[in-house]
Short mmCIF file of C-alpha atoms and ligand atoms in Angstrom, two decimals:
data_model
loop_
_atom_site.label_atom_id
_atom_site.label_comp_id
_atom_site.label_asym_id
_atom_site.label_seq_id
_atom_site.Cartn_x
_atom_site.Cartn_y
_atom_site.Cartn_z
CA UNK A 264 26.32 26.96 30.79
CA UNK A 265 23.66 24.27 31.43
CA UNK A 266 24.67 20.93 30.11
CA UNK A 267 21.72 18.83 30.98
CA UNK A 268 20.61 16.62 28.59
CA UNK A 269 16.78 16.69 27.54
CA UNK A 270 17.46 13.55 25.95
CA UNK A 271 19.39 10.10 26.64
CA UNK A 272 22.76 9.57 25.47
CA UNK A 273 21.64 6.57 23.12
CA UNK A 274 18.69 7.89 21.85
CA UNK A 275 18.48 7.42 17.34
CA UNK A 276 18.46 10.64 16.07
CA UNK A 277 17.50 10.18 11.93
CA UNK A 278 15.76 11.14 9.13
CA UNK A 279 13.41 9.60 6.83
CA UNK A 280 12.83 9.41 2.63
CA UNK A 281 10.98 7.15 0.96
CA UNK A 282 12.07 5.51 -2.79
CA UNK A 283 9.72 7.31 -5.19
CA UNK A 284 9.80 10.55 -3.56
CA UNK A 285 13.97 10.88 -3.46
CA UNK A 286 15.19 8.73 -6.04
CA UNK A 287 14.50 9.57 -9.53
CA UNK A 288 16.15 6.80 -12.00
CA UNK A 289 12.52 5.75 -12.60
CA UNK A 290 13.29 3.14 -15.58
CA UNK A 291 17.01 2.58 -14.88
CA UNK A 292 19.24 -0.01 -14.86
CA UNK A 293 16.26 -2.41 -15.51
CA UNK A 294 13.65 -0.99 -12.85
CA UNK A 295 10.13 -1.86 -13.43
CA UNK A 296 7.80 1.16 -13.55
CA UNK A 297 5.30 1.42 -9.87
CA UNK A 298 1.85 2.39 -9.64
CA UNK A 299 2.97 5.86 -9.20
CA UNK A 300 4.83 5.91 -12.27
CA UNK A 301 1.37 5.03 -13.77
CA UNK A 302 -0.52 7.51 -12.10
CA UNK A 303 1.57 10.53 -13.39
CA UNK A 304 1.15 10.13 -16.77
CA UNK A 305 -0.45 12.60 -18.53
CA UNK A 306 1.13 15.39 -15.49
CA UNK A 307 -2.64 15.48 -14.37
CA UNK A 308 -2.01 13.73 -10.79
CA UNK A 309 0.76 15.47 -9.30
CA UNK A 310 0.84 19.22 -9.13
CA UNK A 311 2.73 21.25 -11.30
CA UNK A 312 3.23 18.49 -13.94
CA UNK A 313 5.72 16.78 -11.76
CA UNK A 314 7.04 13.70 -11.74
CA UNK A 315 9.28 10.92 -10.11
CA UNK A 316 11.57 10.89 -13.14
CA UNK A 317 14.29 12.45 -11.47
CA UNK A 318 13.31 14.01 -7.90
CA UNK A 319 16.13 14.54 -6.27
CA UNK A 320 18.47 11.90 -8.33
CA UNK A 321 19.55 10.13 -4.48
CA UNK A 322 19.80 7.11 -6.83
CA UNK A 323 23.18 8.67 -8.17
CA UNK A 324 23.91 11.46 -5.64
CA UNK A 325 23.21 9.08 -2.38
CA UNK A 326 26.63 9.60 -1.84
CA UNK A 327 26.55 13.06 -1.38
CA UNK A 328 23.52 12.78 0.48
CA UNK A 329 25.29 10.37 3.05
CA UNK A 330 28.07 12.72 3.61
CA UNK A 331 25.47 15.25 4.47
CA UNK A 332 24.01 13.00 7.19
CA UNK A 333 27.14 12.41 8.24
CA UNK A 334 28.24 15.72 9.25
CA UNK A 335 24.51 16.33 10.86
CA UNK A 336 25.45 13.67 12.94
CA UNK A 337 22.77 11.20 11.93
CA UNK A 338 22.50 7.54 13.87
CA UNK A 339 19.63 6.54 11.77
CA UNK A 340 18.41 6.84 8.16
CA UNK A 341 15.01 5.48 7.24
CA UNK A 342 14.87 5.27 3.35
CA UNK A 343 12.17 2.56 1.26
CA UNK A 344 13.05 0.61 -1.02
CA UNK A 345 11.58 0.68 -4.86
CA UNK A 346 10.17 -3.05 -5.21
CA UNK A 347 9.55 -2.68 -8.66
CA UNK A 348 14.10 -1.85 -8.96
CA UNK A 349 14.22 -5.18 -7.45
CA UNK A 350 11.72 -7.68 -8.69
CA UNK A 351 10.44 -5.11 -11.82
CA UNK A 352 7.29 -7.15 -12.32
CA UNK A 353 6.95 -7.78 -8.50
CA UNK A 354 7.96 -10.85 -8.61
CA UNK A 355 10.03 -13.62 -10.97
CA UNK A 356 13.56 -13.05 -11.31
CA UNK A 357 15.63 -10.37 -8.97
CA UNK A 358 17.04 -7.25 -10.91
CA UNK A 359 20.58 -7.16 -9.68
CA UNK A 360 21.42 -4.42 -10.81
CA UNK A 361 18.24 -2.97 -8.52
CA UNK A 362 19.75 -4.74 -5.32
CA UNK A 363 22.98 -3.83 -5.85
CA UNK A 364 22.30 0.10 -5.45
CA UNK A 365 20.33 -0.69 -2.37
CA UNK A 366 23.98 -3.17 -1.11
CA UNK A 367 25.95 0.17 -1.87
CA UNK A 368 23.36 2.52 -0.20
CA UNK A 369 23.53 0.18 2.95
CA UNK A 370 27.57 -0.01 3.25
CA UNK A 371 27.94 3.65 2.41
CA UNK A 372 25.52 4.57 5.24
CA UNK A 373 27.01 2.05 7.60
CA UNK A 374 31.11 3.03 6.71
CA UNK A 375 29.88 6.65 7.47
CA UNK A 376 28.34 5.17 11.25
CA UNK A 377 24.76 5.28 10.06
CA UNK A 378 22.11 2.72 10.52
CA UNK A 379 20.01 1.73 7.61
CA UNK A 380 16.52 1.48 9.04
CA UNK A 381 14.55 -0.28 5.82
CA UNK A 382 10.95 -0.15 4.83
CA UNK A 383 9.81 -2.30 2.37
CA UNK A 384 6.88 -0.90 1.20
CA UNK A 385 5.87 2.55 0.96
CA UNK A 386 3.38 2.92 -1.43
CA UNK A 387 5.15 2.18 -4.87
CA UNK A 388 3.77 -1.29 -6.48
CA UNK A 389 5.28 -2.50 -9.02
CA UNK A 390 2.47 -1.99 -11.67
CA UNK A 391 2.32 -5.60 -13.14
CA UNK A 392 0.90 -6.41 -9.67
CA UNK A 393 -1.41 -4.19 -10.07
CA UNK A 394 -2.73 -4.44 -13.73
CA UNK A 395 -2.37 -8.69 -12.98
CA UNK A 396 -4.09 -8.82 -9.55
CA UNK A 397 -5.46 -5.71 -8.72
CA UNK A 398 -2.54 -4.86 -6.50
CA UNK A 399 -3.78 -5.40 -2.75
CA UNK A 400 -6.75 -6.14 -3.66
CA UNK A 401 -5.97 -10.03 -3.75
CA UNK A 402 -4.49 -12.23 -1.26
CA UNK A 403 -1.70 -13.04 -4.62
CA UNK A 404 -0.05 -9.80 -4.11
CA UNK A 405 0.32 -10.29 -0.27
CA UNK A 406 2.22 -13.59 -1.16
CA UNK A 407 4.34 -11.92 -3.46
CA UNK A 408 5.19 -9.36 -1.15
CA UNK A 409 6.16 -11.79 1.58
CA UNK A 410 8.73 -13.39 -1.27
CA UNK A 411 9.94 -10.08 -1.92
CA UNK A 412 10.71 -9.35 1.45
CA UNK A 413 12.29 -12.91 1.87
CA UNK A 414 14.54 -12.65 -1.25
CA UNK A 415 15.36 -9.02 -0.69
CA UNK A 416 16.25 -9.58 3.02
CA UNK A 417 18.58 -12.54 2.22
CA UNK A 418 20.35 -10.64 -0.74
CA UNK A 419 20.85 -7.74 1.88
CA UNK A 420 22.96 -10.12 3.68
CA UNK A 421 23.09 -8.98 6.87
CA UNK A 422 23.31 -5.03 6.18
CA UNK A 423 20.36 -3.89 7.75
CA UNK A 424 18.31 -5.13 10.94
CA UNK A 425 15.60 -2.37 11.35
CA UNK A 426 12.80 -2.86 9.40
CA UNK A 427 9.32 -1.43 9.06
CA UNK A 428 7.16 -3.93 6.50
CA UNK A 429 4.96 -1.12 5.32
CA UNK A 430 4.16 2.08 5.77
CA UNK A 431 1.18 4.59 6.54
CA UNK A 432 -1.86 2.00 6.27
CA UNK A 433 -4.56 4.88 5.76
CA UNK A 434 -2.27 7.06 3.10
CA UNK A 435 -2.02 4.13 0.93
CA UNK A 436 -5.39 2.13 1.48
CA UNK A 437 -7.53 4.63 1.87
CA UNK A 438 -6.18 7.44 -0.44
CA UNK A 439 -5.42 4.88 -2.94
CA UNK A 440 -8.54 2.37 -2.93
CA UNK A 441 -11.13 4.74 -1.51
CA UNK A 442 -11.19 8.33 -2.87
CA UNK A 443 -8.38 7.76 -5.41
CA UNK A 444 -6.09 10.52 -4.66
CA UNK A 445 -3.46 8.49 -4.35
CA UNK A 446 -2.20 5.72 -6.90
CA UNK A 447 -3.76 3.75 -8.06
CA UNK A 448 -6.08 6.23 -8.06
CA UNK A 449 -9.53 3.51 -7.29
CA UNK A 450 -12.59 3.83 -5.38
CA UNK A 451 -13.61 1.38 -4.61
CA UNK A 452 -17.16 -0.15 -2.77
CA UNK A 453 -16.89 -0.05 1.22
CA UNK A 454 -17.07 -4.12 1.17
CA UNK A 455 -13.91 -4.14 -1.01
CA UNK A 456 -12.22 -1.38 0.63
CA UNK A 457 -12.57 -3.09 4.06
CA UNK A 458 -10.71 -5.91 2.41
CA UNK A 459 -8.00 -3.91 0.94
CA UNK A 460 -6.98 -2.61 4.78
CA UNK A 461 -7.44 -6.37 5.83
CA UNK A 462 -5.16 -7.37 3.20
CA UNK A 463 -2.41 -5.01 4.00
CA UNK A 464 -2.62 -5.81 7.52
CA UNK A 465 -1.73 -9.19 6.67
CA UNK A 466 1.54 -7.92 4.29
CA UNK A 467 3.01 -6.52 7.34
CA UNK A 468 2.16 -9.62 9.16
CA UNK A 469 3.62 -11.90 6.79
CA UNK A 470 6.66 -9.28 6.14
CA UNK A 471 7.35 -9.57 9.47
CA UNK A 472 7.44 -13.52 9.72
CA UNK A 473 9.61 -13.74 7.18
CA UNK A 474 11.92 -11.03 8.33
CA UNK A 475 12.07 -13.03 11.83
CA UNK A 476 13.07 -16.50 10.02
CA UNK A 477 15.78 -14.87 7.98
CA UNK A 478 17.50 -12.09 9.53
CA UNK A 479 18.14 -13.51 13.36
CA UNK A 480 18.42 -10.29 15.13
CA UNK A 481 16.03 -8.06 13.15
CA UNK A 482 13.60 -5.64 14.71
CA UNK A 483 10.85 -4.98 13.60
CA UNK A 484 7.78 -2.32 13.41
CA UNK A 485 5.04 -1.01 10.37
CA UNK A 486 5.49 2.95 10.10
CA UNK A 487 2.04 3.67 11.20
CA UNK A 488 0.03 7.05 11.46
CA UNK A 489 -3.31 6.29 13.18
CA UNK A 490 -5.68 9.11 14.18
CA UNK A 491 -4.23 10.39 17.04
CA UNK A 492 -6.28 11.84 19.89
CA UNK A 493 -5.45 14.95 22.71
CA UNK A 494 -8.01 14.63 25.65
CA UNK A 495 -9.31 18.51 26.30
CA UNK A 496 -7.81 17.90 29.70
CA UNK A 497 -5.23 15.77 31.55
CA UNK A 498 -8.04 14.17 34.11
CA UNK A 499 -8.84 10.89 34.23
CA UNK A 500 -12.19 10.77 32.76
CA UNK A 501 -11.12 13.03 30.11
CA UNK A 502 -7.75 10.51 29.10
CA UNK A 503 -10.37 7.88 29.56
CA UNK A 504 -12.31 8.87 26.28
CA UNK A 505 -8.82 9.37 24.37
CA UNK A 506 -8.08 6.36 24.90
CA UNK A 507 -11.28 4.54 24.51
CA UNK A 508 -11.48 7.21 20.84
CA UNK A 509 -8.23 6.28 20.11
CA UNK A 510 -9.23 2.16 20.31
CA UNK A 511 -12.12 2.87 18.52
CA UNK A 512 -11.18 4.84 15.15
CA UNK A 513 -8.33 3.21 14.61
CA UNK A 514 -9.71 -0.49 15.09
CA UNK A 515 -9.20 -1.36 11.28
CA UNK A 516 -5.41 -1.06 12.05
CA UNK A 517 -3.53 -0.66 14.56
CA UNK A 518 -6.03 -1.57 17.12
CA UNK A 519 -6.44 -5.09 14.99
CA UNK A 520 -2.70 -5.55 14.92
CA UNK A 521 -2.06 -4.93 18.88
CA UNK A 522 -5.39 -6.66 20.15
CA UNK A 523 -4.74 -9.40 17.67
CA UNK A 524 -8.63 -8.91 16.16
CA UNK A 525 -10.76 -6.27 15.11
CA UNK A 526 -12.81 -4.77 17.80
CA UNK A 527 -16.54 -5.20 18.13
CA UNK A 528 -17.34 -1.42 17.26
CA UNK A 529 -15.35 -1.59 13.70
CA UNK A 530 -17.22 -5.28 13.10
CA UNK A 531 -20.61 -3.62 14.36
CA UNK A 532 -20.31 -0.29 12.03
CA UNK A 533 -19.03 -2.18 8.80
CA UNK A 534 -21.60 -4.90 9.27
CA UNK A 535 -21.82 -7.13 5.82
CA UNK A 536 -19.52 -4.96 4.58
CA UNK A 537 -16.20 -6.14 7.41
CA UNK A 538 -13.65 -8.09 5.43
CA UNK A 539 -13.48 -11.97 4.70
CA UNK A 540 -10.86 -12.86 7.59
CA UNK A 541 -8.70 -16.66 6.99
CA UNK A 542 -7.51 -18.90 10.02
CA UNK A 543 -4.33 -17.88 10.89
CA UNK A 544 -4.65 -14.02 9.68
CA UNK A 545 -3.84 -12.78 13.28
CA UNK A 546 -1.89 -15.05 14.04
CA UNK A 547 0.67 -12.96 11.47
CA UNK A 548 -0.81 -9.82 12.16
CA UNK A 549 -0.61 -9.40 15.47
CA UNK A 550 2.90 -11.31 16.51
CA UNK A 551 4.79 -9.05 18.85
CA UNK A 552 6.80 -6.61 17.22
CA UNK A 553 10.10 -5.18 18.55
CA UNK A 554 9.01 -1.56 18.53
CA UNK A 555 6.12 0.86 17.00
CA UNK A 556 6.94 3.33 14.44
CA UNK A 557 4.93 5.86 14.82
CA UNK A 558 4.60 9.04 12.12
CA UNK A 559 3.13 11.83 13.92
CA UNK A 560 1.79 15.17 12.80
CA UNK A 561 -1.33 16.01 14.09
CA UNK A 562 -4.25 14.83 15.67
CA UNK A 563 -7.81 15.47 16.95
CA UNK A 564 -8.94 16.75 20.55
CA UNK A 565 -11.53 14.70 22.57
CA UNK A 566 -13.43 15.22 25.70
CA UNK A 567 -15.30 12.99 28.03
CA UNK A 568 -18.79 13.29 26.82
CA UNK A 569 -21.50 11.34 29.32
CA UNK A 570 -24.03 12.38 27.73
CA UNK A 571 -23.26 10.87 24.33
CA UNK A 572 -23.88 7.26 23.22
CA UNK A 573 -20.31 6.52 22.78
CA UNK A 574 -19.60 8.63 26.01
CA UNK A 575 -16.53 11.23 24.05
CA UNK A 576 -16.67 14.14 21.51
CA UNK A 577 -14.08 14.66 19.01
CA UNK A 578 -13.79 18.33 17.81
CA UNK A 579 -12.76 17.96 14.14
CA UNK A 580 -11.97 21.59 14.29
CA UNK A 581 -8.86 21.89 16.07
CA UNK A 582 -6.51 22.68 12.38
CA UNK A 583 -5.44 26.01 13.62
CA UNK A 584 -1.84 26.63 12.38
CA UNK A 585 0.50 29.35 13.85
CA UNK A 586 2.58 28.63 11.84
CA UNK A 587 0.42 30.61 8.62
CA UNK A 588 3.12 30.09 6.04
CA UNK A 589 3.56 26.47 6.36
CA UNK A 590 0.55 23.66 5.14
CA UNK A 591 1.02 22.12 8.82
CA UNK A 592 -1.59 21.62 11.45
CA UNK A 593 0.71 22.71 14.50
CA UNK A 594 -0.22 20.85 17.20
CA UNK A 595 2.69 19.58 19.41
CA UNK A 596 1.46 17.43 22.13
CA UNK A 597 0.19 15.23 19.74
CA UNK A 598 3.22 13.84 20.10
CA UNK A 599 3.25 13.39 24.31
CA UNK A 600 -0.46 12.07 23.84
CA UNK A 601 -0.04 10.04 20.75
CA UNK A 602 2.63 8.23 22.93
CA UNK A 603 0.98 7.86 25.89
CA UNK A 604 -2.31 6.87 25.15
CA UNK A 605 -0.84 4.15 22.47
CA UNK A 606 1.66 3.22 25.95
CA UNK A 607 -1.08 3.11 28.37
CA UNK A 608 -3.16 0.94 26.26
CA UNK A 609 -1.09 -1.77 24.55
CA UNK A 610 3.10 -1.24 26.22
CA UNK A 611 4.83 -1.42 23.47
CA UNK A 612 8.62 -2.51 23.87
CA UNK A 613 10.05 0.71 22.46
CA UNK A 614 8.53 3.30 20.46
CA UNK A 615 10.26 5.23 17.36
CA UNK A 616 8.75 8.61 15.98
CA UNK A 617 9.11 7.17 12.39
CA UNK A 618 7.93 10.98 10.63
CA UNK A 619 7.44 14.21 12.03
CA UNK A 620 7.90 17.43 10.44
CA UNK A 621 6.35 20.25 8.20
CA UNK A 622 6.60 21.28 4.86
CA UNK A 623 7.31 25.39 3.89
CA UNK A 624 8.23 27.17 1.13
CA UNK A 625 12.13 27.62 1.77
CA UNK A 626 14.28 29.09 -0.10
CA UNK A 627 17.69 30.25 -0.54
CA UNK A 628 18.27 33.85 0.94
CA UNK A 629 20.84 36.08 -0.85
CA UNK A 630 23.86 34.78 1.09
CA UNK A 631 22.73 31.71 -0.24
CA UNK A 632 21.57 30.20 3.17
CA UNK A 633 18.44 28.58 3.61
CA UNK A 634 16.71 30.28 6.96
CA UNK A 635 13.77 27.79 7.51
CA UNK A 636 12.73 29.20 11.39
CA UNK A 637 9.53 27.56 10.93
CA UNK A 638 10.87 24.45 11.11
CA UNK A 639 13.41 25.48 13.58
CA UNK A 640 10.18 26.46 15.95
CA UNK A 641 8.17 23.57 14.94
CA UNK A 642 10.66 21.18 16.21
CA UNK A 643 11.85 22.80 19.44
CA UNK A 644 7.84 22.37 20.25
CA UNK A 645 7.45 19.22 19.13
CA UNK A 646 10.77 17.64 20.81
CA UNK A 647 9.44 19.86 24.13
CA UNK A 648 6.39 17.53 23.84
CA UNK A 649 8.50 14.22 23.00
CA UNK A 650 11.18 15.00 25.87
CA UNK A 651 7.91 15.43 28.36
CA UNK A 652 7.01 12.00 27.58
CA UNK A 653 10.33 10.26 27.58
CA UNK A 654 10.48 12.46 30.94
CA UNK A 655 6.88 10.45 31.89
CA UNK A 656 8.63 7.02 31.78
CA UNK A 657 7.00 6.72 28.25
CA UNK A 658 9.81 4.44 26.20
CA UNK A 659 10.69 6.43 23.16
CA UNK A 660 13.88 5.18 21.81
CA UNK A 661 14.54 7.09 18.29
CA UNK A 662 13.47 10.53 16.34
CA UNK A 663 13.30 10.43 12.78
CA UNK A 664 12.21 13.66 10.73
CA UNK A 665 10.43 13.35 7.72
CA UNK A 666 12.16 14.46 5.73
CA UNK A 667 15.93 14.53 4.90
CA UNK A 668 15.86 16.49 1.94
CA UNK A 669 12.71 18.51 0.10
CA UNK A 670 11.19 16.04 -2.44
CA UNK A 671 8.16 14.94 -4.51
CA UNK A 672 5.34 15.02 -1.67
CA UNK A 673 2.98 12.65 -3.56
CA UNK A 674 0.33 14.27 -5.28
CA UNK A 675 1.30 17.84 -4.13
CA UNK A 676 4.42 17.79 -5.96
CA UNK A 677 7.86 19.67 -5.29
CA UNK A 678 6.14 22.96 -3.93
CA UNK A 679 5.81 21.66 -0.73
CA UNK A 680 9.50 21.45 1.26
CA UNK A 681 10.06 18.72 3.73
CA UNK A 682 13.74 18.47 4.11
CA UNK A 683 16.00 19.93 6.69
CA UNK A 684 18.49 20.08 3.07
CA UNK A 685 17.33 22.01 0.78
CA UNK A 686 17.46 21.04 -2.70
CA UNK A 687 17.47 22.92 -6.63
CA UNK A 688 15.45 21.00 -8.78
CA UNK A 689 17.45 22.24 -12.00
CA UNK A 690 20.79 21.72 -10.68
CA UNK A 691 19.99 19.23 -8.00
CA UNK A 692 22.13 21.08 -5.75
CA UNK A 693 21.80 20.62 -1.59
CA UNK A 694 21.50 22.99 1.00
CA UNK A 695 21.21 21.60 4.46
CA UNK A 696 18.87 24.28 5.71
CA UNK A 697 19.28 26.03 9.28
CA UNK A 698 17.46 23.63 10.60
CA UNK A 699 20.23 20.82 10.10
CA UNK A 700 22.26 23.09 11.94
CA UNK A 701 19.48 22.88 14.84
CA UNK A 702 19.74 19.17 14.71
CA UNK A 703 23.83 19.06 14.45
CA UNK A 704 23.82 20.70 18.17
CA UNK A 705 20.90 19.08 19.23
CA UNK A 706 22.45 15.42 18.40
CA UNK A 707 26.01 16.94 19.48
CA UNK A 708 24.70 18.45 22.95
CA UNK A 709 21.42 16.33 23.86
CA UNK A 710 19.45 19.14 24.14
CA UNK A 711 17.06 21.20 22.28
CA UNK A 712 19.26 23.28 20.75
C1 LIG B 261 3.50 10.66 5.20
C2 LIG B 261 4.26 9.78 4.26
O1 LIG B 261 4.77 8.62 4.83
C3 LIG B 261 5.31 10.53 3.48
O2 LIG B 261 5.53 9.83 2.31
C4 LIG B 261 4.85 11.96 3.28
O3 LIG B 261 5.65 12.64 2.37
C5 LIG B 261 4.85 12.65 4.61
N1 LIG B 261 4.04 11.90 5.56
C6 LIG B 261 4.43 14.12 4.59
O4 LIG B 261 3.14 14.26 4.15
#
């Protein structure tokens, strides 16, 4: 039998859930509703009339969910926390109720030998922050995120070091300030936009600050999904325009937060219309972090194009799926290229896949078992691609799938199924799908099972 390992011994193998989409307990034990709450009234904004009332009830069942990792063989889970359970207007007085629940979620993952990995914001703002300061759109609410970070990370006391301030920059500035299909639902003028992205830019800078003063040996990343880029061809010139695409169309984030500033194409294009920067912005945003999460699903191809003012081509065309049955662009060495054009540009100490996986329609087949071979071939190609890279000298550290379980995916609803566990909606029952099983060996053996 060969036993050789495609990846290292102490690689973090994990999963990933965010608050509002697992949760449920929306207005429990004192928790302050979110901008999503908001959004889904009147069942118009999420598919199927859903709604984050329930979802998949981890608030009472994290137990059970836990256990689940457990016998997976999880090092890692990435879960958000609700701000709005903690400070239910955003800011003021702490729930404690709301902290304690994330206390017990910490010490049951860490007595079962799994590492909390926190993010503090993804996407859920308390709504009084909104309706008071029109959420990100003032510098108020970046202050009060910075407290709620502080506060939160001091009542944690210690449980957690691995942090990511926020989350997926372009899923909750742009879908949610520009062509409102996100909470809170706004579209807003370019000029104002521009300073929404600025804004959050400077949360994760502050978040980050303050996560540095109080918790001594924190680490800590944003959970970022910038356009990624796959050059036509592996030659230089062609790896040359990735890169120099890559820079380029992502310069309102991540480019800012590595180079420290925003690059002279993204000033030049937005013109009057570039945010209102303040002394000491990038300072924050761009101090070293201790690794990049990075979500990664799909990307864009690019060739070396001399004959073009910008000297590349990006084919927007490439969303060919063969995977038909699932709503996933299939495109596996997005993840080798995502990695090493962000490595070969900027080094970053360590990099974590933060997301990566596909949603399908799975469900239980009459033995009960939940045969999701989609996924099952979708990560054997993707973890191909990511073992190539770590194979290239490339410094991934940690893998965590989006998702654990199937939950509310945003504005799509519950149609669309995430998890490697499967869950019932009426009876909230889990089924960790074949696909746990793939991970189980894979995390047991080292190799793509
Ligand atoms: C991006 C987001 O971070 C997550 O909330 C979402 O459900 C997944 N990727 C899948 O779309």
């Amino acid at each position: 039998m060969n036993t050789r390992r495609d990846f290292p011994e102490n690689f973090i193998w994990g999963s990933a859930t965010s608050s509002y989409q697992v949760e449920g307990a929306a207005f429990e034990d004192g928790k302050g509703p979110s901008i999503w709450n908001e959004f889904e009234k009147g069942h118009t904004a999420i598919m199927d009339n859903g709604t984050g009332d329930v979802a998949c009830d981890q608030y009472h069942l994290y137990k059970r969910d836990v256990a689940i990792m457990r016998d997976i063989g999880f090092d890692a889970y990435r879960f958000s926390l609700a701000w709005s359970r903690i400070f239910p207007e955003g800011t003021g007085k702490m729930n404690p109720k709301g902290i304690d629940y994330y206390k017990r979620l910490c010490d049951e993952l860490l007595a079962n030998g799994i590492e909390p990995y926190i993010t503090f914001y993804h996407w859920d703002l308390p709504l009084a922050l909104q309706q008071k300061y029109g959420g990100w759109q003032s510098r108020e609410c970046v202050k009060y995120f910075a407290d709620y970070v502080a506060e939160t990370a001091k009542a944690l006391e210690g449980r957690c070091k691995n942090f990511f301030t926020v989350n997926e920059l372009l899923g909750c500035v742009d879908q949610g300030y520009l062509n409102g299909i996100c909470a809170p639902g706004l579209r807003l003028s370019k000029k104002e936009h521009n300073q929404v992205r600025h804004n959050m830019l400077l949360a994760h800078g502050m978040g980050l600050q303050v996560l540095r003063d109080i918790v001594p040996d924190a680490r800590v990343s944003l959970a970022e999904n910038p356009v990624f880029f796959t050059p036509v061809l592996d030659t230089p010139e062609h790896v040359d325009a990735a890169k120099r695409a890559f820079r380029e169309v992502n310069g309102h984030f991540l480019t800012a937060i590595m180079e420290g500033g925003y690059p002279d194409s993204y000033l030049e294009a937005e013109g009057a219309d570039a945010p209102i920067v303040q002394d000491g912005d990038f300072k924050l945003i761009s101090a070293p972090m201790d690794f990049l999460g990075l979500n990664i699903y799909y990307g864009k191809l690019v060739r070396y194009a001399p004959e073009s003012e910008k000297k590349y081509e990006i084919f927007n065309f490439d969303t060919s799926s063969e995977l038909p049955e699932c709503s996933v662009i299939f495109q596996p060495a997005v993840i080798y290229w995502g990695c090493r054009i962000i490595n070969e540009l900027w080094k970053p100490k360590e990099i974590i896949i933060s997301e990566n996986g596909l949603s399908n329609m799975d469900l239980p087949a009459a033995d009960g078992e939940v045969y999701d071979i989609f996924r099952i071939k979708y990560l054997r190609s993707y973890l191909e691609s990511m073992s190539r890279a770590i194979r290239d000298g490339i410094p991934i550290t940690g893998y965590l799938h989006w998702s654990f379980l199937d939950n509310l995916e945003w504005g799509s609803g519950y149609r669309r199924r995430f998890g490697l566990t499967f869950v019932n909606y009426r009876t909230l029952e889990r089924i960790p799908k074949l696909s746990a099983k793939f991970f189980k060996e894979l995390i047991r053996t080292g190799r793509i099972a």
